[in-house]
Amino acid sequence: MLEALSSLASTLWAALRPGTVLLGTLAFLFFVDFIKRRRPKNYPPGPPRLPLVGNFFQMDLEKAHLTIQQFAKKYGNILSLDFGTFPSVLVTGLPLIKEALVHQGQNFSNRPVMPLQEHVMNNKGLIMSSGQLWKEQRRFALTTLRNFGLGKKSLEERIQEEATYLIQTIREENGQVQGPWLIYSLTRCSSVPTCLSLAQYCLTMTCPRVAHE
């Protein structure tokens, strides 16, 4: 009996072609995707979705807002779209957006849960988390930073202090040409406070470049 079943299985496997196996696999994946994408009856309407890619190819990425406006005219101000395998519900129109973000802010303030983020980061951390966990971590981070001096002196006062020191140092040079190291360092900064702080550092003898020169 076992030999007959083994012979039958071998015959069927030999009869199958690679193309048939590929088509069967794709059909199975599409069926699973269709089952996963089934939505409740009260789910917001939206344009037809393609398997695996959803509505990705229906979006004009350069003018996504115009595409969404066209969908809203057809399906209403609350509609559903699938970006790949990630289902989304979009709210358009100022009254509904105000209702969702202002009047119902407690229900719509959380970040969306991404599968990769959920498995790798476990939805933790100050950037990835949301809800009560985010509030607790934010409170802890602010308390810790204040213990290190954050907020004890306003940023505006710090900028004015550094700018005054920089102007005073430049005046003391009596118009003499400065070394290129200062301009090169300042052009690599990304913010005014960083530039001013770096200028103060480089204009004192604590800067290795100044000490070397």
PDB file of C-alpha atoms in Angstrom:
ATOM      1  CA  MET A   1       0.000   0.000   0.000  1.00  0.00           C
ATOM      2  CA  LEU A   2       2.789   2.412   0.930  1.00  0.00           C
ATOM      3  CA  GLU A   3       4.683   1.552  -2.230  1.00  0.00           C
ATOM      4  CA  ALA A   4       1.595   2.328  -4.348  1.00  0.00           C
ATOM      5  CA  LEU A   5       1.084   5.706  -2.644  1.00  0.00           C
ATOM      6  CA  SER A   6       4.760   6.535  -3.045  1.00  0.00           C
ATOM      7  CA  SER A   7       4.643   5.619  -6.724  1.00  0.00           C
ATOM      8  CA  LEU A   8       1.512   7.735  -7.238  1.00  0.00           C
ATOM      9  CA  ALA A   9       3.109  10.722  -5.488  1.00  0.00           C
ATOM     10  CA  SER A  10       6.248  10.388  -7.602  1.00  0.00           C
ATOM     11  CA  THR A  11       4.174  10.228 -10.792  1.00  0.00           C
ATOM     12  CA  LEU A  12       2.174  13.340  -9.852  1.00  0.00           C
ATOM     13  CA  TRP A  13       5.307  15.276  -8.899  1.00  0.00           C
ATOM     14  CA  ALA A  14       6.974  14.356 -12.182  1.00  0.00           C
ATOM     15  CA  ALA A  15       3.881  15.469 -14.105  1.00  0.00           C
ATOM     16  CA  LEU A  16       3.881  18.887 -12.492  1.00  0.00           C
ATOM     17  CA  ARG A  17       5.787  21.557 -14.382  1.00  0.00           C
ATOM     18  CA  PRO A  18       7.566  24.513 -12.766  1.00  0.00           C
ATOM     19  CA  GLY A  19       5.071  26.908 -14.347  1.00  0.00           C
ATOM     20  CA  THR A  20       2.152  25.009 -12.848  1.00  0.00           C
ATOM     21  CA  VAL A  21       3.749  25.080  -9.399  1.00  0.00           C
ATOM     22  CA  LEU A  22       4.396  28.821  -9.723  1.00  0.00           C
ATOM     23  CA  LEU A  23       0.823  29.568 -10.775  1.00  0.00           C
ATOM     24  CA  GLY A  24      -0.531  27.452  -7.943  1.00  0.00           C
ATOM     25  CA  THR A  25       1.668  29.254  -5.428  1.00  0.00           C
ATOM     26  CA  LEU A  26       0.599  32.679  -6.700  1.00  0.00           C
ATOM     27  CA  ALA A  27      -3.056  31.669  -6.615  1.00  0.00           C
ATOM     28  CA  PHE A  28      -2.661  30.496  -3.025  1.00  0.00           C
ATOM     29  CA  LEU A  29      -0.957  33.766  -2.007  1.00  0.00           C
ATOM     30  CA  PHE A  30      -3.693  35.830  -3.658  1.00  0.00           C
ATOM     31  CA  PHE A  31      -6.346  33.786  -1.868  1.00  0.00           C
ATOM     32  CA  VAL A  32      -4.653  34.317   1.498  1.00  0.00           C
ATOM     33  CA  ASP A  33      -4.293  38.039   0.748  1.00  0.00           C
ATOM     34  CA  PHE A  34      -7.991  38.237  -0.173  1.00  0.00           C
ATOM     35  CA  ILE A  35      -8.987  36.591   3.108  1.00  0.00           C
ATOM     36  CA  LYS A  36      -6.754  38.948   5.108  1.00  0.00           C
ATOM     37  CA  ARG A  37      -8.165  42.020   3.341  1.00  0.00           C
ATOM     38  CA  ARG A  38     -11.786  41.257   4.061  1.00  0.00           C
ATOM     39  CA  ARG A  39     -13.288  44.265   5.789  1.00  0.00           C
ATOM     40  CA  PRO A  40     -16.304  44.603   8.103  1.00  0.00           C
ATOM     41  CA  LYS A  41     -19.589  45.751   6.613  1.00  0.00           C
ATOM     42  CA  ASN A  42     -19.300  49.196   8.227  1.00  0.00           C
ATOM     43  CA  TYR A  43     -15.746  49.738   6.921  1.00  0.00           C
ATOM     44  CA  PRO A  44     -15.313  53.051   5.017  1.00  0.00           C
ATOM     45  CA  PRO A  45     -15.622  52.729   1.236  1.00  0.00           C
ATOM     46  CA  GLY A  46     -12.685  53.114  -1.094  1.00  0.00           C
ATOM     47  CA  PRO A  47     -11.344  52.323  -4.557  1.00  0.00           C
ATOM     48  CA  PRO A  48     -10.804  48.675  -5.559  1.00  0.00           C
ATOM     49  CA  ARG A  49      -7.580  47.195  -4.233  1.00  0.00           C
ATOM     50  CA  LEU A  50      -5.072  44.997  -6.023  1.00  0.00           C
ATOM     51  CA  PRO A  51      -3.589  41.951  -4.277  1.00  0.00           C
ATOM     52  CA  LEU A  52      -0.362  42.593  -2.346  1.00  0.00           C
ATOM     53  CA  VAL A  53       0.096  46.183  -3.645  1.00  0.00           C
ATOM     54  CA  GLY A  54      -3.292  47.618  -2.633  1.00  0.00           C
ATOM     55  CA  ASN A  55      -3.923  51.103  -4.056  1.00  0.00           C
ATOM     56  CA  PHE A  56      -0.257  51.947  -4.496  1.00  0.00           C
ATOM     57  CA  PHE A  57      -0.368  52.271  -8.296  1.00  0.00           C
ATOM     58  CA  GLN A  58      -3.524  54.401  -8.142  1.00  0.00           C
ATOM     59  CA  MET A  59      -1.706  57.147  -6.238  1.00  0.00           C
ATOM     60  CA  ASP A  60       0.167  59.986  -7.895  1.00  0.00           C
ATOM     61  CA  LEU A  61       3.036  60.319  -5.431  1.00  0.00           C
ATOM     62  CA  GLU A  62       3.949  63.807  -6.666  1.00  0.00           C
ATOM     63  CA  LYS A  63       0.356  65.054  -6.248  1.00  0.00           C
ATOM     64  CA  ALA A  64      -0.997  62.692  -3.629  1.00  0.00           C
ATOM     65  CA  HIS A  65      -3.286  65.351  -2.141  1.00  0.00           C
ATOM     66  CA  LEU A  66      -5.046  65.820  -5.485  1.00  0.00           C
ATOM     67  CA  THR A  67      -5.536  62.067  -5.862  1.00  0.00           C
ATOM     68  CA  ILE A  68      -7.043  61.875  -2.379  1.00  0.00           C
ATOM     69  CA  GLN A  69      -9.359  64.785  -3.226  1.00  0.00           C
ATOM     70  CA  GLN A  70     -10.617  62.877  -6.263  1.00  0.00           C
ATOM     71  CA  PHE A  71     -11.221  59.780  -4.136  1.00  0.00           C
ATOM     72  CA  ALA A  72     -13.031  61.906  -1.533  1.00  0.00           C
ATOM     73  CA  LYS A  73     -15.415  63.294  -4.160  1.00  0.00           C
ATOM     74  CA  LYS A  74     -16.356  59.750  -5.159  1.00  0.00           C
ATOM     75  CA  TYR A  75     -16.273  57.854  -1.841  1.00  0.00           C
ATOM     76  CA  GLY A  76     -16.866  60.596   0.727  1.00  0.00           C
ATOM     77  CA  ASN A  77     -14.722  62.436   3.275  1.00  0.00           C
ATOM     78  CA  ILE A  78     -14.001  59.203   5.166  1.00  0.00           C
ATOM     79  CA  LEU A  79     -12.479  56.603   2.855  1.00  0.00           C
ATOM     80  CA  SER A  80     -10.168  53.626   2.991  1.00  0.00           C
ATOM     81  CA  LEU A  81      -6.951  52.975   1.075  1.00  0.00           C
ATOM     82  CA  ASP A  82      -4.431  50.170   1.219  1.00  0.00           C
ATOM     83  CA  PHE A  83      -0.765  51.140   0.941  1.00  0.00           C
ATOM     84  CA  GLY A  84       0.718  47.776   0.096  1.00  0.00           C
ATOM     85  CA  THR A  85      -0.572  45.395   2.751  1.00  0.00           C
ATOM     86  CA  PHE A  86      -1.143  48.205   5.264  1.00  0.00           C
ATOM     87  CA  PRO A  87      -4.814  49.282   5.483  1.00  0.00           C
ATOM     88  CA  SER A  88      -5.493  52.954   6.174  1.00  0.00           C
ATOM     89  CA  VAL A  89      -8.542  55.123   6.813  1.00  0.00           C
ATOM     90  CA  LEU A  90      -8.285  58.715   5.574  1.00  0.00           C
ATOM     91  CA  VAL A  91     -10.279  61.663   6.907  1.00  0.00           C
ATOM     92  CA  THR A  92     -10.647  64.721   4.673  1.00  0.00           C
ATOM     93  CA  GLY A  93     -12.476  68.009   5.056  1.00  0.00           C
ATOM     94  CA  LEU A  94     -11.825  70.613   7.745  1.00  0.00           C
ATOM     95  CA  PRO A  95     -14.882  69.827   9.948  1.00  0.00           C
ATOM     96  CA  LEU A  96     -14.088  66.109  10.160  1.00  0.00           C
ATOM     97  CA  ILE A  97     -10.362  66.696  10.683  1.00  0.00           C
ATOM     98  CA  LYS A  98     -11.134  69.139  13.507  1.00  0.00           C
ATOM     99  CA  GLU A  99     -13.546  66.635  15.035  1.00  0.00           C
ATOM    100  CA  ALA A 100     -10.934  63.856  14.902  1.00  0.00           C
ATOM    101  CA  LEU A 101      -7.877  65.793  16.087  1.00  0.00           C
ATOM    102  CA  VAL A 102      -9.479  68.296  18.485  1.00  0.00           C
ATOM    103  CA  HIS A 103     -12.726  66.947  19.872  1.00  0.00           C
ATOM    104  CA  GLN A 104     -11.690  63.271  19.655  1.00  0.00           C
ATOM    105  CA  GLY A 105      -7.962  63.788  20.139  1.00  0.00           C
ATOM    106  CA  GLN A 106      -7.709  61.118  22.828  1.00  0.00           C
ATOM    107  CA  ASN A 107      -8.869  58.479  20.343  1.00  0.00           C
ATOM    108  CA  PHE A 108      -6.751  59.555  17.368  1.00  0.00           C
ATOM    109  CA  SER A 109      -3.485  60.723  18.956  1.00  0.00           C
ATOM    110  CA  ASN A 110      -1.628  57.390  18.874  1.00  0.00           C
ATOM    111  CA  ARG A 111       0.893  56.505  16.199  1.00  0.00           C
ATOM    112  CA  PRO A 112       0.032  53.766  13.690  1.00  0.00           C
ATOM    113  CA  VAL A 113       1.387  50.316  14.513  1.00  0.00           C
ATOM    114  CA  MET A 114       3.826  49.090  11.869  1.00  0.00           C
ATOM    115  CA  PRO A 115       4.589  45.332  11.750  1.00  0.00           C
ATOM    116  CA  LEU A 116       8.366  45.863  11.553  1.00  0.00           C
ATOM    117  CA  GLN A 117       8.265  48.437  14.343  1.00  0.00           C
ATOM    118  CA  GLU A 118       6.137  46.132  16.490  1.00  0.00           C
ATOM    119  CA  HIS A 119       8.438  43.114  16.136  1.00  0.00           C
ATOM    120  CA  VAL A 120      11.815  44.892  16.223  1.00  0.00           C
ATOM    121  CA  MET A 121      11.216  47.810  18.617  1.00  0.00           C
ATOM    122  CA  ASN A 122       8.214  46.327  20.452  1.00  0.00           C
ATOM    123  CA  ASN A 123       6.588  49.786  20.158  1.00  0.00           C
ATOM    124  CA  LYS A 124       8.915  51.143  22.836  1.00  0.00           C
ATOM    125  CA  GLY A 125      11.148  54.170  22.996  1.00  0.00           C
ATOM    126  CA  LEU A 126      10.367  57.873  22.978  1.00  0.00           C
ATOM    127  CA  ILE A 127      10.010  57.946  19.187  1.00  0.00           C
ATOM    128  CA  MET A 128       8.231  54.647  18.541  1.00  0.00           C
ATOM    129  CA  SER A 129       5.860  54.476  21.503  1.00  0.00           C
ATOM    130  CA  SER A 130       2.498  56.186  21.945  1.00  0.00           C
ATOM    131  CA  GLY A 131      -0.314  56.496  24.439  1.00  0.00           C
ATOM    132  CA  GLN A 132       0.333  56.070  28.156  1.00  0.00           C
ATOM    133  CA  LEU A 133       3.778  54.517  27.599  1.00  0.00           C
ATOM    134  CA  TRP A 134       4.858  57.552  25.561  1.00  0.00           C
ATOM    135  CA  LYS A 135       3.618  59.927  28.287  1.00  0.00           C
ATOM    136  CA  GLU A 136       5.602  58.098  30.972  1.00  0.00           C
ATOM    137  CA  GLN A 137       8.800  58.013  28.904  1.00  0.00           C
ATOM    138  CA  ARG A 138       8.413  61.668  27.906  1.00  0.00           C
ATOM    139  CA  ARG A 139       7.965  62.663  31.556  1.00  0.00           C
ATOM    140  CA  PHE A 140      11.059  60.672  32.523  1.00  0.00           C
ATOM    141  CA  ALA A 141      13.134  62.167  29.676  1.00  0.00           C
ATOM    142  CA  LEU A 142      12.152  65.755  30.545  1.00  0.00           C
ATOM    143  CA  THR A 143      12.877  65.207  34.239  1.00  0.00           C
ATOM    144  CA  THR A 144      16.289  63.733  33.447  1.00  0.00           C
ATOM    145  CA  LEU A 145      17.197  66.532  31.024  1.00  0.00           C
ATOM    146  CA  ARG A 146      16.153  69.198  33.530  1.00  0.00           C
ATOM    147  CA  ASN A 147      18.458  67.603  36.081  1.00  0.00           C
ATOM    148  CA  PHE A 148      21.274  68.180  33.585  1.00  0.00           C
ATOM    149  CA  GLY A 149      20.350  71.866  33.275  1.00  0.00           C
ATOM    150  CA  LEU A 150      17.893  71.932  30.372  1.00  0.00           C
ATOM    151  CA  GLY A 151      15.428  74.795  30.716  1.00  0.00           C
ATOM    152  CA  LYS A 152      17.306  76.609  33.467  1.00  0.00           C
ATOM    153  CA  LYS A 153      18.539  79.171  30.981  1.00  0.00           C
ATOM    154  CA  SER A 154      16.542  80.243  27.948  1.00  0.00           C
ATOM    155  CA  LEU A 155      17.959  79.525  24.518  1.00  0.00           C
ATOM    156  CA  GLU A 156      17.543  83.150  23.468  1.00  0.00           C
ATOM    157  CA  GLU A 157      19.779  84.358  26.289  1.00  0.00           C
ATOM    158  CA  ARG A 158      22.362  81.748  25.365  1.00  0.00           C
ATOM    159  CA  ILE A 159      22.368  82.871  21.719  1.00  0.00           C
ATOM    160  CA  GLN A 160      22.745  86.537  22.713  1.00  0.00           C
ATOM    161  CA  GLU A 161      25.605  85.698  25.046  1.00  0.00           C
ATOM    162  CA  GLU A 162      27.477  83.695  22.412  1.00  0.00           C
ATOM    163  CA  ALA A 163      26.844  86.338  19.713  1.00  0.00           C
ATOM    164  CA  THR A 164      28.172  89.103  21.988  1.00  0.00           C
ATOM    165  CA  TYR A 165      31.301  87.095  22.722  1.00  0.00           C
ATOM    166  CA  LEU A 166      31.857  86.395  19.007  1.00  0.00           C
ATOM    167  CA  ILE A 167      31.474  90.086  18.045  1.00  0.00           C
ATOM    168  CA  GLN A 168      33.806  91.150  20.850  1.00  0.00           C
ATOM    169  CA  THR A 169      36.470  88.684  19.738  1.00  0.00           C
ATOM    170  CA  ILE A 170      36.242  89.796  16.093  1.00  0.00           C
ATOM    171  CA  ARG A 171      36.605  93.462  17.139  1.00  0.00           C
ATOM    172  CA  GLU A 172      39.720  92.637  19.126  1.00  0.00           C
ATOM    173  CA  GLU A 173      41.362  91.403  15.922  1.00  0.00           C
ATOM    174  CA  ASN A 174      41.260  94.993  14.518  1.00  0.00           C
ATOM    175  CA  GLY A 175      40.238  93.862  11.043  1.00  0.00           C
ATOM    176  CA  GLN A 176      42.970  91.261  10.689  1.00  0.00           C
ATOM    177  CA  VAL A 177      42.214  88.218   8.537  1.00  0.00           C
ATOM    178  CA  GLN A 178      41.203  85.175  10.535  1.00  0.00           C
ATOM    179  CA  GLY A 179      42.389  81.669   9.789  1.00  0.00           C
ATOM    180  CA  PRO A 180      40.204  79.580   7.457  1.00  0.00           C
ATOM    181  CA  TRP A 181      39.517  77.072  10.229  1.00  0.00           C
ATOM    182  CA  LEU A 182      36.808  79.301  11.767  1.00  0.00           C
ATOM    183  CA  ILE A 183      34.787  79.798   8.572  1.00  0.00           C
ATOM    184  CA  TYR A 184      35.203  76.124   7.654  1.00  0.00           C
ATOM    185  CA  SER A 185      33.934  75.024  11.053  1.00  0.00           C
ATOM    186  CA  LEU A 186      30.961  77.394  11.078  1.00  0.00           C
ATOM    187  CA  THR A 187      29.805  76.342   7.599  1.00  0.00           C
ATOM    188  CA  ARG A 188      29.504  72.772   8.848  1.00  0.00           C
ATOM    189  CA  CYS A 189      27.019  73.747  11.570  1.00  0.00           C
ATOM    190  CA  SER A 190      23.306  73.108  11.253  1.00  0.00           C
ATOM    191  CA  SER A 191      21.945  75.627  13.783  1.00  0.00           C
ATOM    192  CA  VAL A 192      22.657  79.091  15.130  1.00  0.00           C
ATOM    193  CA  PRO A 193      23.376  77.959  18.723  1.00  0.00           C
ATOM    194  CA  THR A 194      25.804  75.316  17.474  1.00  0.00           C
ATOM    195  CA  CYS A 195      27.633  77.837  15.287  1.00  0.00           C
ATOM    196  CA  LEU A 196      27.971  80.352  18.099  1.00  0.00           C
ATOM    197  CA  SER A 197      29.070  77.755  20.627  1.00  0.00           C
ATOM    198  CA  LEU A 198      31.628  76.379  18.187  1.00  0.00           C
ATOM    199  CA  ALA A 199      32.859  79.899  17.460  1.00  0.00           C
ATOM    200  CA  GLN A 200      33.443  80.539  21.159  1.00  0.00           C
ATOM    201  CA  TYR A 201      35.259  77.224  21.443  1.00  0.00           C
ATOM    202  CA  CYS A 202      37.486  77.912  18.436  1.00  0.00           C
ATOM    203  CA  LEU A 203      38.240  81.508  19.440  1.00  0.00           C
ATOM    204  CA  THR A 204      39.680  80.420  22.765  1.00  0.00           C
ATOM    205  CA  MET A 205      42.968  78.666  23.380  1.00  0.00           C
ATOM    206  CA  THR A 206      41.109  75.427  24.126  1.00  0.00           C
ATOM    207  CA  CYS A 207      40.699  74.776  20.407  1.00  0.00           C
ATOM    208  CA  PRO A 208      43.378  72.320  19.180  1.00  0.00           C
ATOM    209  CA  ARG A 209      43.643  74.143  15.843  1.00  0.00           C
ATOM    210  CA  VAL A 210      44.340  77.496  17.525  1.00  0.00           C
ATOM    211  CA  ALA A 211      46.810  75.936  19.912  1.00  0.00           C
ATOM    212  CA  HIS A 212      48.594  74.267  17.005  1.00  0.00           C
ATOM    213  CA  GLU A 213      48.800  77.505  15.025  1.00  0.00           C
TER     214      GLU A 213
END
